[in-house]
C-alpha atoms as a PDB file:
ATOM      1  CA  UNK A   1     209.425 201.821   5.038  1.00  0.00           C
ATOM      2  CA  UNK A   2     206.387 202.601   6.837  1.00  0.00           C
ATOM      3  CA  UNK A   3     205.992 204.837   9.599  1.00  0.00           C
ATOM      4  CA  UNK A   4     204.530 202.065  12.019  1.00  0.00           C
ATOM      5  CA  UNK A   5     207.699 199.748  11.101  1.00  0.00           C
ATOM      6  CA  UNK A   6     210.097 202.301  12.187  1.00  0.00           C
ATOM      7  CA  UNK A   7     208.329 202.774  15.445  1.00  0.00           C
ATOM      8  CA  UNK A   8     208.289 198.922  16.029  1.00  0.00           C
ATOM      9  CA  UNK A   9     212.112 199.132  15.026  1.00  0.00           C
ATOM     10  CA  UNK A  10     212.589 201.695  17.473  1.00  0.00           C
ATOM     11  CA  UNK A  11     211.041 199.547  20.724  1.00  0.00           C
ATOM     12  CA  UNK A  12     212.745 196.816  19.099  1.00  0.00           C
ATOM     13  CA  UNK A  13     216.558 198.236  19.253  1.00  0.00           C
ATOM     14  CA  UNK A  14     215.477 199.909  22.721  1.00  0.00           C
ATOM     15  CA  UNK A  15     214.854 196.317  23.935  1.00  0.00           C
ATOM     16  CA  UNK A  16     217.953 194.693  22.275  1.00  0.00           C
ATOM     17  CA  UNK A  17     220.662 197.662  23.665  1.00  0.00           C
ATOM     18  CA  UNK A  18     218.785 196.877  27.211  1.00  0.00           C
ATOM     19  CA  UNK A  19     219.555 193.164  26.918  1.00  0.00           C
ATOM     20  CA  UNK A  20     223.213 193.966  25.628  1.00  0.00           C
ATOM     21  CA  UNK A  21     224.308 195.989  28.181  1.00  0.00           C
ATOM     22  CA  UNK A  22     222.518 194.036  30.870  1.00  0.00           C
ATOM     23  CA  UNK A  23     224.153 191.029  29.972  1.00  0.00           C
ATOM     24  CA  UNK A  24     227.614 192.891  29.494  1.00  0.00           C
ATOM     25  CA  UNK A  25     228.033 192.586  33.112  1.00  0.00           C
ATOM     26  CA  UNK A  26     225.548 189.740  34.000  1.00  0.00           C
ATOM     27  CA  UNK A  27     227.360 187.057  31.932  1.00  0.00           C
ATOM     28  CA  UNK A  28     229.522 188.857  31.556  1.00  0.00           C
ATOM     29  CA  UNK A  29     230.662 188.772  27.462  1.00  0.00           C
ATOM     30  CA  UNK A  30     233.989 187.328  26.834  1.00  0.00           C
ATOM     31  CA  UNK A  31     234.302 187.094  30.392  1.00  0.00           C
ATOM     32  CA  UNK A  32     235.068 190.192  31.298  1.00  0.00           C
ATOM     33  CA  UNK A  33     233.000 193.621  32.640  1.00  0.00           C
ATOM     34  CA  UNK A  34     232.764 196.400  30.723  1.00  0.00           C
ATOM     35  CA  UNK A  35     235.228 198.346  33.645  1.00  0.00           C
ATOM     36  CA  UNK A  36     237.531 195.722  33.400  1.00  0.00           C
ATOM     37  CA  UNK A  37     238.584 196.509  29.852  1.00  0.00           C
ATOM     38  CA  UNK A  38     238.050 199.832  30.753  1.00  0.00           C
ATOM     39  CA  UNK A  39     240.898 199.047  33.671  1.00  0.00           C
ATOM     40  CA  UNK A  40     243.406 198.128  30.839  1.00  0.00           C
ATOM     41  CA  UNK A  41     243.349 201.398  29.236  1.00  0.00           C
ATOM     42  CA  UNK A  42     244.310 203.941  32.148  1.00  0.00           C
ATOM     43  CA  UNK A  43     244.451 207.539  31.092  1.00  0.00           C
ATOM     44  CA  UNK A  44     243.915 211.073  32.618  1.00  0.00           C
ATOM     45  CA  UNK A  45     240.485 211.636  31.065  1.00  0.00           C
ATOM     46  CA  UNK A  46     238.935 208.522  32.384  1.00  0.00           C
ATOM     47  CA  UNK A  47     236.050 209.554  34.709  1.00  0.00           C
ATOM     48  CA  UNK A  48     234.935 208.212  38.438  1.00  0.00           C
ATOM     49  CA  UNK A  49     233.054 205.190  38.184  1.00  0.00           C
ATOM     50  CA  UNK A  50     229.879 206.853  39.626  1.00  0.00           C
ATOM     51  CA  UNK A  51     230.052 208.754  36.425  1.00  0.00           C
ATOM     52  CA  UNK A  52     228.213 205.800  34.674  1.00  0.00           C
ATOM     53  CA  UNK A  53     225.683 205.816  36.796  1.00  0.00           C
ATOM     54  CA  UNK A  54     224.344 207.935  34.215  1.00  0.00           C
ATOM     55  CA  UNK A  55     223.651 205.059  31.937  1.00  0.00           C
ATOM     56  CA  UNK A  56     220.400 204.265  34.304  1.00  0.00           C
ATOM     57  CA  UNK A  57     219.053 207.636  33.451  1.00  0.00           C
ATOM     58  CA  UNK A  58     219.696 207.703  29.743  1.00  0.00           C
ATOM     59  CA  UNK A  59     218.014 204.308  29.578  1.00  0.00           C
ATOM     60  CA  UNK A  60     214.989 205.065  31.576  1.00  0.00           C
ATOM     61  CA  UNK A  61     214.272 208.164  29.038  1.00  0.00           C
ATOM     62  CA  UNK A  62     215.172 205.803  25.986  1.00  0.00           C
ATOM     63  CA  UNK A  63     212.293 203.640  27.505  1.00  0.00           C
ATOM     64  CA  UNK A  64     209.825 206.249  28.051  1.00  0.00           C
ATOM     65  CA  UNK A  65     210.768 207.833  24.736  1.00  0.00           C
ATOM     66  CA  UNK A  66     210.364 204.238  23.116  1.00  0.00           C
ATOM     67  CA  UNK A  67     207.199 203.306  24.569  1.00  0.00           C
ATOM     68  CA  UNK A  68     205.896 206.897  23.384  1.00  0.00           C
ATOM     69  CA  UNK A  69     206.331 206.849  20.019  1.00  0.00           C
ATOM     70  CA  UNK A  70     205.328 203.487  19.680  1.00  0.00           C
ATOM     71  CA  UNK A  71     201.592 204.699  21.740  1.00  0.00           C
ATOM     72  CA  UNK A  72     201.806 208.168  19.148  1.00  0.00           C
ATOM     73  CA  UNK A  73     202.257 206.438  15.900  1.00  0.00           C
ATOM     74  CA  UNK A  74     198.692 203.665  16.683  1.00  0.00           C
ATOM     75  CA  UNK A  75     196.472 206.841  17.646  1.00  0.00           C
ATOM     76  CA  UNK A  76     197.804 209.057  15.255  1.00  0.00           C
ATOM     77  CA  UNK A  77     195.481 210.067  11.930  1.00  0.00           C
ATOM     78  CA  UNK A  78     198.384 211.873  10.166  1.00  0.00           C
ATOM     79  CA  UNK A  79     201.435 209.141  10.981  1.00  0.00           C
ATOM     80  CA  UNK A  80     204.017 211.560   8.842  1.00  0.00           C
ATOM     81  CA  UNK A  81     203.586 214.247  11.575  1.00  0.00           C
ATOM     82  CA  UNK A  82     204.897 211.649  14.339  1.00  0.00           C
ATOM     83  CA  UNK A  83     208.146 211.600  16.115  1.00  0.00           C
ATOM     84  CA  UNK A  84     208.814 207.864  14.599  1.00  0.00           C
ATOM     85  CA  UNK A  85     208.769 209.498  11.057  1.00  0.00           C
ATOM     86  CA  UNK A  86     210.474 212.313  12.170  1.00  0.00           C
ATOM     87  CA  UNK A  87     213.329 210.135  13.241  1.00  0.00           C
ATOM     88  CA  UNK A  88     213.348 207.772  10.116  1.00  0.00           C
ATOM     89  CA  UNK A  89     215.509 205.276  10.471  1.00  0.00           C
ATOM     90  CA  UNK A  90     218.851 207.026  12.471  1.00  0.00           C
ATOM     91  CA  UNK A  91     217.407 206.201  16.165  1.00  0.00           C
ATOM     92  CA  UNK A  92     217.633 202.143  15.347  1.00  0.00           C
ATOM     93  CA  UNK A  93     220.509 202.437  13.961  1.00  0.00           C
ATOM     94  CA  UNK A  94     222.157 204.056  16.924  1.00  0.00           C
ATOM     95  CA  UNK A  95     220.601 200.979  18.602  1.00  0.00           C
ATOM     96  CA  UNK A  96     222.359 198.518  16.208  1.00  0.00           C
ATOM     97  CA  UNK A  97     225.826 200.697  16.938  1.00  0.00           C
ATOM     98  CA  UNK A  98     225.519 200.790  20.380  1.00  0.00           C
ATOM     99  CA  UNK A  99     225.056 197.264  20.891  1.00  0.00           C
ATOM    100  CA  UNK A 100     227.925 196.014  18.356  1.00  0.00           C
ATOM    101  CA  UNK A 101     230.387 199.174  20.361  1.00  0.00           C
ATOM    102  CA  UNK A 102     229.613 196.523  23.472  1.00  0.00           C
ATOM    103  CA  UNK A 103     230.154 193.301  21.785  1.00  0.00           C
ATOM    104  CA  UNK A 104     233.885 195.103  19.936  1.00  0.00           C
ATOM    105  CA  UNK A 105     234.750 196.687  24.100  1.00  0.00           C
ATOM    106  CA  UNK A 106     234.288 193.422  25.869  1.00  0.00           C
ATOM    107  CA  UNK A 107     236.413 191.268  23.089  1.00  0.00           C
ATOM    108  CA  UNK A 108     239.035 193.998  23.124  1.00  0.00           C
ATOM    109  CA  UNK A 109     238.607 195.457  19.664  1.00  0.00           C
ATOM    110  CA  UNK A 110     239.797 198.971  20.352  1.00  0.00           C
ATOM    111  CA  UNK A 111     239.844 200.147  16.620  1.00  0.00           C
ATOM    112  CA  UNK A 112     236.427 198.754  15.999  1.00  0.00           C
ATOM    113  CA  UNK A 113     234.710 200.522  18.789  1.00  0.00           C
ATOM    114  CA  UNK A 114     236.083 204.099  18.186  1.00  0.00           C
ATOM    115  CA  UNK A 115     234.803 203.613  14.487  1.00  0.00           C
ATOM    116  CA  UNK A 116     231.407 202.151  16.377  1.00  0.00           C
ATOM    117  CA  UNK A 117     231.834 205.464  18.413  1.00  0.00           C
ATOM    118  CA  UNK A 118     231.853 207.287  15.983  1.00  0.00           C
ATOM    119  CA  UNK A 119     228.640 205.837  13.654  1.00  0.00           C
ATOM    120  CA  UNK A 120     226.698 206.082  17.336  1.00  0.00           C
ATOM    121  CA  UNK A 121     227.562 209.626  17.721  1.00  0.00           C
ATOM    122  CA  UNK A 122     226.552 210.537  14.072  1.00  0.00           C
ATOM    123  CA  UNK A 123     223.391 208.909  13.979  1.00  0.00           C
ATOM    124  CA  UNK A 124     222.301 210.557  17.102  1.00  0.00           C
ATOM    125  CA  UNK A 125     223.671 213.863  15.557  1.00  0.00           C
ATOM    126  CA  UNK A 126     221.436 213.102  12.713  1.00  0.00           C
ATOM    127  CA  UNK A 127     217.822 212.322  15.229  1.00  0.00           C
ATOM    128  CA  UNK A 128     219.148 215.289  17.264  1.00  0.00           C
ATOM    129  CA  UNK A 129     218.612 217.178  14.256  1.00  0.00           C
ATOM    130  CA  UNK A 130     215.337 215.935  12.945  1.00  0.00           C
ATOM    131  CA  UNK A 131     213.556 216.458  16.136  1.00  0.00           C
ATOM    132  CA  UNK A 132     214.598 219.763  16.698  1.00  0.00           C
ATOM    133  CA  UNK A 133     212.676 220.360  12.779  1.00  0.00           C
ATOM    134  CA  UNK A 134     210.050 218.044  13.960  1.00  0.00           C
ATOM    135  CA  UNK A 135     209.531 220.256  17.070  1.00  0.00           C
ATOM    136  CA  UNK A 136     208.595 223.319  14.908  1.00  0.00           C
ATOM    137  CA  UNK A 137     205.384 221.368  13.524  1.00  0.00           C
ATOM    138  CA  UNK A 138     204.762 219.389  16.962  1.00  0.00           C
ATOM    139  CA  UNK A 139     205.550 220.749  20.223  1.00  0.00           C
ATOM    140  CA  UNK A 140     203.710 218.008  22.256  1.00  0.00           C
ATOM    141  CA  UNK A 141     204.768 215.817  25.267  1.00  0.00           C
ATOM    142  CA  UNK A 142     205.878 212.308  22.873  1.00  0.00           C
ATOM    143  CA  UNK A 143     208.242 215.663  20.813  1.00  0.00           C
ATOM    144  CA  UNK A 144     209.270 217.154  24.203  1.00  0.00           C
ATOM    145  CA  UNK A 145     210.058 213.859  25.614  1.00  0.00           C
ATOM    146  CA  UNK A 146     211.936 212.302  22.410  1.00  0.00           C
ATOM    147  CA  UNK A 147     213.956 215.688  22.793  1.00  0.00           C
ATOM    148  CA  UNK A 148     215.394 215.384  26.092  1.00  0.00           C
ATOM    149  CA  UNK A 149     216.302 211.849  25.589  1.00  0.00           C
ATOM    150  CA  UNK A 150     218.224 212.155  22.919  1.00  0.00           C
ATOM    151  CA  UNK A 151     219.489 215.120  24.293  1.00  0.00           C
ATOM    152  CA  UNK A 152     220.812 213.342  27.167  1.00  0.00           C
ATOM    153  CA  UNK A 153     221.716 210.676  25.053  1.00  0.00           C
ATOM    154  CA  UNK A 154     224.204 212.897  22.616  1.00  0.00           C
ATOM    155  CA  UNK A 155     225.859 214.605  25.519  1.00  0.00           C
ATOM    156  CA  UNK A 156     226.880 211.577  27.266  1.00  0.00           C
ATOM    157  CA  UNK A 157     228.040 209.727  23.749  1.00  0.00           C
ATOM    158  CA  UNK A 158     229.912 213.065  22.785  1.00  0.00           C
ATOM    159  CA  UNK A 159     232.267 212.445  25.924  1.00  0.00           C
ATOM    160  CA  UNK A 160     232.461 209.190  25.137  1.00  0.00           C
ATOM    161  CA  UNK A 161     233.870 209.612  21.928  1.00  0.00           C
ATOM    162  CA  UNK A 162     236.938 211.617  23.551  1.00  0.00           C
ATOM    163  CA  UNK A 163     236.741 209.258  26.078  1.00  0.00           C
ATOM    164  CA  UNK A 164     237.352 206.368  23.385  1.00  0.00           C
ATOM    165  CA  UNK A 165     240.036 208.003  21.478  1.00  0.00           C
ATOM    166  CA  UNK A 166     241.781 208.538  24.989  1.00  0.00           C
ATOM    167  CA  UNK A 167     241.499 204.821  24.869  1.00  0.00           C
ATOM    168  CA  UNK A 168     242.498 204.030  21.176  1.00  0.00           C
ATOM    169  CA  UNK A 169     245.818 206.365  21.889  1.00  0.00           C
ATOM    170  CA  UNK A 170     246.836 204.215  25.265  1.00  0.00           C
ATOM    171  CA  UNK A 171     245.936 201.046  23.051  1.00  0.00           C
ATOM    172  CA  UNK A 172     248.128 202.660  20.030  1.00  0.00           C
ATOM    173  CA  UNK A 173     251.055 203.618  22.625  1.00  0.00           C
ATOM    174  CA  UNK A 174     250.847 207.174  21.628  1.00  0.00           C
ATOM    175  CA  UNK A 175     253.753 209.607  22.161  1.00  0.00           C
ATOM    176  CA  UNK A 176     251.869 212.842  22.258  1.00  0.00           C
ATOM    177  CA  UNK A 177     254.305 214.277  20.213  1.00  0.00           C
ATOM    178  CA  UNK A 178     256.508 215.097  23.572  1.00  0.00           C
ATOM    179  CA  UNK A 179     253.257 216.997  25.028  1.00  0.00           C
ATOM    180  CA  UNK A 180     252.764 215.588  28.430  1.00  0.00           C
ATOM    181  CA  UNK A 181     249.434 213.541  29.163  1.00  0.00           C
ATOM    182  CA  UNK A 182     248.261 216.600  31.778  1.00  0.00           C
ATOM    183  CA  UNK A 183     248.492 218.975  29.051  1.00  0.00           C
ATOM    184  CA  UNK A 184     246.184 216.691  26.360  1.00  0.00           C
ATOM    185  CA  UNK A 185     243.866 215.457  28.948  1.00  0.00           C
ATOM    186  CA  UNK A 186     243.445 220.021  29.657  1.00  0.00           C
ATOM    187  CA  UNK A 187     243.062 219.951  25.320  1.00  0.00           C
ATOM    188  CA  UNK A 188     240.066 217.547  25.297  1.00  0.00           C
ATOM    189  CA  UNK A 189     238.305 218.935  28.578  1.00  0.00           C
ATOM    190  CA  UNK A 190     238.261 222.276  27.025  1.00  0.00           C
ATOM    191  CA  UNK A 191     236.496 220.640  23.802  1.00  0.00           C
ATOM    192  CA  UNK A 192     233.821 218.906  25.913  1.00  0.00           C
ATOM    193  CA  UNK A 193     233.514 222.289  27.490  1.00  0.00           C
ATOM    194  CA  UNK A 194     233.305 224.427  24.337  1.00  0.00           C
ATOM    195  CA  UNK A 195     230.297 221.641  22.771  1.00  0.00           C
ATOM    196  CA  UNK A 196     228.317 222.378  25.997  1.00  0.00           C
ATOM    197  CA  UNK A 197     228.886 226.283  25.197  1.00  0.00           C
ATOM    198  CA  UNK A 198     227.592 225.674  22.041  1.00  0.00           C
ATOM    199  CA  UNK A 199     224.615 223.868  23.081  1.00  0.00           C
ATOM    200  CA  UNK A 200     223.597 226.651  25.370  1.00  0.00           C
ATOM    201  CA  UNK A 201     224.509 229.488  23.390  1.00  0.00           C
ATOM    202  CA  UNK A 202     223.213 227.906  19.985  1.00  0.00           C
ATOM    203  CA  UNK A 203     220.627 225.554  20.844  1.00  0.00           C
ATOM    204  CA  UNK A 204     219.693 226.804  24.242  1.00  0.00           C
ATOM    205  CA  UNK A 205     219.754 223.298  24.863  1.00  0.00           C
ATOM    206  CA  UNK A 206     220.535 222.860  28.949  1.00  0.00           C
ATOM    207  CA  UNK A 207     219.906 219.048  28.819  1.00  0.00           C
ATOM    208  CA  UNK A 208     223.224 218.206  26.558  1.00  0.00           C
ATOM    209  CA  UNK A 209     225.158 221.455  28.917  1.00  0.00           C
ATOM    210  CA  UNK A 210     224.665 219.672  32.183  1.00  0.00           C
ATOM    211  CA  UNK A 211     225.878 216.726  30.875  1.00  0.00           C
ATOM    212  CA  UNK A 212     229.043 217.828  30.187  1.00  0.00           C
ATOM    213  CA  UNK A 213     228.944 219.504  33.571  1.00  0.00           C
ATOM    214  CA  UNK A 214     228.189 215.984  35.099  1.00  0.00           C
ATOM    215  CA  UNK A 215     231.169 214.681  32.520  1.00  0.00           C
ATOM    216  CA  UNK A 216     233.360 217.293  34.733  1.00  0.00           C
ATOM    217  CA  UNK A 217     232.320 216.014  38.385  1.00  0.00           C
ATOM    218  CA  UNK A 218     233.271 212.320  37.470  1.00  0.00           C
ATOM    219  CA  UNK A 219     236.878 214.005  36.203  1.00  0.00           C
ATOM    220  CA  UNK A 220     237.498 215.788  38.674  1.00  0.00           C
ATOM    221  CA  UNK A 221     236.382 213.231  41.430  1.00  0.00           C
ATOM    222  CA  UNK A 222     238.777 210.918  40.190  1.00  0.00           C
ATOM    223  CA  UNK A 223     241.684 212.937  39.973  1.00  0.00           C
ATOM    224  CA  UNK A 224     241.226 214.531  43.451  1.00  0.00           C
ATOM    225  CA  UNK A 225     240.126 211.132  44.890  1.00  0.00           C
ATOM    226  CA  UNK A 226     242.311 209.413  47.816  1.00  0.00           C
ATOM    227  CA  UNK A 227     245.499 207.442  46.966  1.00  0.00           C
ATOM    228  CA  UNK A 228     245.430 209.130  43.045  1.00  0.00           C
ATOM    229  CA  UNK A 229     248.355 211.290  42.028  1.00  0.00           C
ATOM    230  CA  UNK A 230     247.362 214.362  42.399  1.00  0.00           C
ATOM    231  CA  UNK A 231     246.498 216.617  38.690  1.00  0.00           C
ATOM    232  CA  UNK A 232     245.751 220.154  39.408  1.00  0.00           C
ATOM    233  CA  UNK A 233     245.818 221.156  36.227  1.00  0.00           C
ATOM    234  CA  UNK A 234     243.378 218.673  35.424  1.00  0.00           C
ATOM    235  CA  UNK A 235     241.236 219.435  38.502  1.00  0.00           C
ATOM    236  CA  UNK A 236     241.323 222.866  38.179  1.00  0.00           C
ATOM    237  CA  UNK A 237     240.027 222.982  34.400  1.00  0.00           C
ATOM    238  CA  UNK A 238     236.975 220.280  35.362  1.00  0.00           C
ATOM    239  CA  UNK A 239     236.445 222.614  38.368  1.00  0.00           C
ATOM    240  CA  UNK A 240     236.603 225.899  36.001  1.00  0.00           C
ATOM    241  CA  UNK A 241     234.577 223.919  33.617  1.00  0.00           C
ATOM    242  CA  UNK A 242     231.803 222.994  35.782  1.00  0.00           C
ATOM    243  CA  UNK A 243     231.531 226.743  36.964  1.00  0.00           C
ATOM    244  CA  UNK A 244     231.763 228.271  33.318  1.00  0.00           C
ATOM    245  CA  UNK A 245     228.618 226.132  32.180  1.00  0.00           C
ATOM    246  CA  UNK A 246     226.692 226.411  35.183  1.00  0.00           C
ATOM    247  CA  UNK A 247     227.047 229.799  35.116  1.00  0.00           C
ATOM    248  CA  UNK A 248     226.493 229.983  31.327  1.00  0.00           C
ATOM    249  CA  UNK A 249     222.969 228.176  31.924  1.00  0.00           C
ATOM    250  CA  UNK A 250     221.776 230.467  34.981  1.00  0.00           C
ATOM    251  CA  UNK A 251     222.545 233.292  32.957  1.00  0.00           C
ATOM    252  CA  UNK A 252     220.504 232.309  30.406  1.00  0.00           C
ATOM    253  CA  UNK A 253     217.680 231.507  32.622  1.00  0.00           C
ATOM    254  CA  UNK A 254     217.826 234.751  34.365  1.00  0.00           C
ATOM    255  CA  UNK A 255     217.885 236.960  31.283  1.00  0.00           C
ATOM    256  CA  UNK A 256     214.193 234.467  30.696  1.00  0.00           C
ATOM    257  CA  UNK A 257     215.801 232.061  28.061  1.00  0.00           C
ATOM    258  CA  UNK A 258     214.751 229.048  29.321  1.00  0.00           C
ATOM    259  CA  UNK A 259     215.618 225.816  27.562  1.00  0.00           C
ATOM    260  CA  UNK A 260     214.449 225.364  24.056  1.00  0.00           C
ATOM    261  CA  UNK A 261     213.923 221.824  24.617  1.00  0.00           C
END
């Protein structure tokens, strides 16, 4: 497919997950909210719901990002050496994924939305990875943009993942093999906290970190909030979390490794 296609594919799915998720709530689908399913699944590693506010961000980068390589790709001699051929086709169809994950949460299809989950995650994974080779031939501000989007972007969808199989287990009535749910909910923070390690150690990649770090705030929030049983395990490890990463990043920054991205 040609390069201009992809980028018209690209504004296209931008568009379409826009509408989707607005009208999520608006209609809403199925006649429920998105937090009302949410509601149905309690479980320790559910977040505060300020935590979504981060939706608003990631979409106003996805915009910017959209509108960018749309611009690059029309003005552009060499159209291989843009950030729409770069990406190929795994940014729409992270589009296409995210949209039908909506569509399979608000008509309670728990199953089909961790294996949505799952394709959204990889195909981000996958234009993660291409513009991270695409920013060794073009460092320019469409790249640098595109980067930090889908930085963003992979961060928040890699807590989401945990945060859908914490869902898929309540749906499934999971044991936890006589663990109790403090002690699992402690497991998966410390996974979400080891991927932002890795981002900063390996990628130097402070976008996808703080993410994570804002991942731990919501956590935490909610399980210190007013009128919730108290966790502190689960507090303290968001808590350690947060300061672990934060620190991780500053040290980075002061030894003059600034983010790659």
């Amino acid at each position: 497919m040609e390069v201009k296609s992809w980028a018209a594919l690209n504004m296209a799915g931008t568009a379409a997950v826009l509408a989707v998720n607005g009208l999520a709530n608006a209609l809403p689908i199925n006649g429920v909210t998105t937090g009302a399913v949410s509601d149905r699944y309690p479980n320790l590693f559910a977040p505060a719901g300020f935590t979504f506010g981060i939706w608003g961000l990631i979409y106003s980068l996805l915009v910017v990002f959209a509108v960018l390589q749309w611009r690059e790709q029309r003005h552009r001699h060499f159209t291989s050496r843009t950030v729409a051929a770069a990406l190929g086709p795994w940014y729409f169809l992270s589009c296409a994924a995210n949209a039908a994950w909506i569509l399979a949460w608000h008509h309670d299809r728990i199953p089909w939305t961790m294996a949505l989950m799952v394709v959204l995650l990889l195909c981000l994974v996958q234009a993660y990875r291409r513009l991270e080779l695409h920013a060794y031939v073009e460092r320019d501000k469409t790249t640098g943009i595109a980067r930090i989007a889908m930085s963003v972007y992979l961060g928040w969808v890699s807590i989401a993942t945990i945060a859908n199989a914490a869902v898929l287990l309540v749906a499934l009535e999971w044991s936890g093999w006589g663990l109790p749910p403090s002690w699992w909910t402690v497991l998966v923070l410390v996974a979400g906290i080891l991927l932002g390690a890795a981002s900063v150690l390996f990628k130097r990649d402070f976008y996808y970190a703080l993410v994570v770090v804002w991942a731990l705030w919501g956590i935490y929030s909610k399980r210190s909030a007013p009128g919730m049983e108290p966790e502190p395990l689960i507090a303290g490890a968001a808590v350690a979390g947060m300061a672990f990463l934060v620190l991780l990043v500053l040290g980075k920054i002061r030894n003059g490794k600034g983010s790659e991205i």
